PDB file of C-alpha atoms in Angstrom:
ATOM      1  CA  UNK A   1      -1.284  -5.360  -7.350  1.00  0.00           C
ATOM      2  CA  UNK A   2      -3.485  -2.606  -4.867  1.00  0.00           C
ATOM      3  CA  UNK A   3      -6.611  -2.620  -3.182  1.00  0.00           C
ATOM      4  CA  UNK A   4      -8.008  -0.481  -0.795  1.00  0.00           C
ATOM      5  CA  UNK A   5      -7.072  -3.090   2.835  1.00  0.00           C
ATOM      6  CA  UNK A   6      -3.250  -3.272   1.586  1.00  0.00           C
ATOM      7  CA  UNK A   7      -0.964  -4.352  -1.388  1.00  0.00           C
ATOM      8  CA  UNK A   8       1.788  -6.048  -3.186  1.00  0.00           C
ATOM      9  CA  UNK A   9       5.377  -4.275  -4.046  1.00  0.00           C
ATOM     10  CA  UNK A  10       7.189  -6.011  -6.479  1.00  0.00           C
ATOM     11  CA  UNK A  11      11.145  -5.818  -4.960  1.00  0.00           C
ATOM     12  CA  UNK A  12      14.108  -8.323  -3.897  1.00  0.00           C
ATOM     13  CA  UNK A  13      14.235  -5.457  -1.019  1.00  0.00           C
ATOM     14  CA  UNK A  14      13.659  -7.535   2.425  1.00  0.00           C
ATOM     15  CA  UNK A  15      11.395  -5.985   4.570  1.00  0.00           C
ATOM     16  CA  UNK A  16      11.007  -7.734   7.973  1.00  0.00           C
ATOM     17  CA  UNK A  17       7.030  -8.374   9.009  1.00  0.00           C
ATOM     18  CA  UNK A  18       5.600  -5.803  11.821  1.00  0.00           C
ATOM     19  CA  UNK A  19       7.659  -3.408   9.437  1.00  0.00           C
ATOM     20  CA  UNK A  20       6.515  -0.031   9.241  1.00  0.00           C
ATOM     21  CA  UNK A  21       6.639   1.139   5.612  1.00  0.00           C
ATOM     22  CA  UNK A  22       4.682   3.724   3.408  1.00  0.00           C
ATOM     23  CA  UNK A  23       4.204   3.517   0.152  1.00  0.00           C
ATOM     24  CA  UNK A  24       3.005   6.533  -2.463  1.00  0.00           C
ATOM     25  CA  UNK A  25       1.041   5.454  -5.744  1.00  0.00           C
ATOM     26  CA  UNK A  26       0.472   7.461  -8.195  1.00  0.00           C
ATOM     27  CA  UNK A  27      -2.667   8.285  -9.570  1.00  0.00           C
ATOM     28  CA  UNK A  28      -2.969  10.443 -12.784  1.00  0.00           C
ATOM     29  CA  UNK A  29      -0.656  13.250 -11.974  1.00  0.00           C
ATOM     30  CA  UNK A  30      -1.289  13.442  -8.200  1.00  0.00           C
ATOM     31  CA  UNK A  31       0.411  11.161  -5.372  1.00  0.00           C
ATOM     32  CA  UNK A  32      -1.221   9.808  -2.740  1.00  0.00           C
ATOM     33  CA  UNK A  33       1.177   8.153   0.259  1.00  0.00           C
ATOM     34  CA  UNK A  34      -0.615   5.807   2.443  1.00  0.00           C
ATOM     35  CA  UNK A  35       0.729   3.689   6.302  1.00  0.00           C
ATOM     36  CA  UNK A  36       1.369   0.564   6.665  1.00  0.00           C
ATOM     37  CA  UNK A  37       2.072  -2.403   7.454  1.00  0.00           C
ATOM     38  CA  UNK A  38       3.731  -5.372   6.175  1.00  0.00           C
ATOM     39  CA  UNK A  39       1.752  -8.344   7.030  1.00  0.00           C
ATOM     40  CA  UNK A  40       3.504 -12.005   4.095  1.00  0.00           C
ATOM     41  CA  UNK A  41       6.848 -11.929   2.681  1.00  0.00           C
ATOM     42  CA  UNK A  42       7.328 -13.853  -0.636  1.00  0.00           C
ATOM     43  CA  UNK A  43      10.618 -13.974  -1.769  1.00  0.00           C
ATOM     44  CA  UNK A  44      12.213 -13.434  -3.578  1.00  0.00           C
ATOM     45  CA  UNK A  45       9.092 -11.002  -4.921  1.00  0.00           C
ATOM     46  CA  UNK A  46       8.214  -9.026  -2.832  1.00  0.00           C
ATOM     47  CA  UNK A  47       6.151  -8.392   0.806  1.00  0.00           C
ATOM     48  CA  UNK A  48       2.755  -7.427   1.448  1.00  0.00           C
ATOM     49  CA  UNK A  49       1.221  -4.050   3.198  1.00  0.00           C
ATOM     50  CA  UNK A  50      -1.161  -3.854   4.809  1.00  0.00           C
ATOM     51  CA  UNK A  51      -2.459  -0.447   5.109  1.00  0.00           C
ATOM     52  CA  UNK A  52      -4.211   1.893   8.368  1.00  0.00           C
ATOM     53  CA  UNK A  53      -7.364   3.654   8.814  1.00  0.00           C
ATOM     54  CA  UNK A  54      -7.320   6.768   5.752  1.00  0.00           C
ATOM     55  CA  UNK A  55      -7.701   9.316   6.043  1.00  0.00           C
ATOM     56  CA  UNK A  56     -11.062  11.830   3.313  1.00  0.00           C
ATOM     57  CA  UNK A  57      -7.940  13.041   1.833  1.00  0.00           C
ATOM     58  CA  UNK A  58      -5.889  10.154   1.267  1.00  0.00           C
ATOM     59  CA  UNK A  59      -9.627   7.533  -0.183  1.00  0.00           C
ATOM     60  CA  UNK A  60     -10.337  11.017  -2.731  1.00  0.00           C
ATOM     61  CA  UNK A  61      -6.936  10.151  -4.305  1.00  0.00           C
ATOM     62  CA  UNK A  62      -7.007   6.674  -4.283  1.00  0.00           C
ATOM     63  CA  UNK A  63     -10.885   6.515  -5.983  1.00  0.00           C
ATOM     64  CA  UNK A  64      -9.848   7.335  -9.572  1.00  0.00           C
ATOM     65  CA  UNK A  65      -7.338   5.039  -8.970  1.00  0.00           C
ATOM     66  CA  UNK A  66      -9.754   2.224  -7.090  1.00  0.00           C
ATOM     67  CA  UNK A  67     -12.898   3.088  -7.351  1.00  0.00           C
ATOM     68  CA  UNK A  68     -16.068   3.675  -4.255  1.00  0.00           C
ATOM     69  CA  UNK A  69     -14.497   2.284  -0.925  1.00  0.00           C
ATOM     70  CA  UNK A  70     -17.261   0.068   0.880  1.00  0.00           C
TER      71      UNK A  70
END
C-alpha cells in the first residue's frame, strides 16, 4: 500500500518506531528510492513509513504509479 505521504510494508521484520529507512519502489522498469521514518508497527503484519519530502525526480518517477501529486 503506497501513497504520496508514505506506505505500508508487509513483512515480518520488526523495526523500531522512529527508525529511518529507505523504500525502493519498482515503477515499470524504473526503481525509485524514497527515505522516511517508521511511524506505526502492526505486528506481525508489517509497518508504516512516512516519507520525507521528495525531490522533483522522485515525484516524476512515482507519478505513473500514484498519479498527479496535489
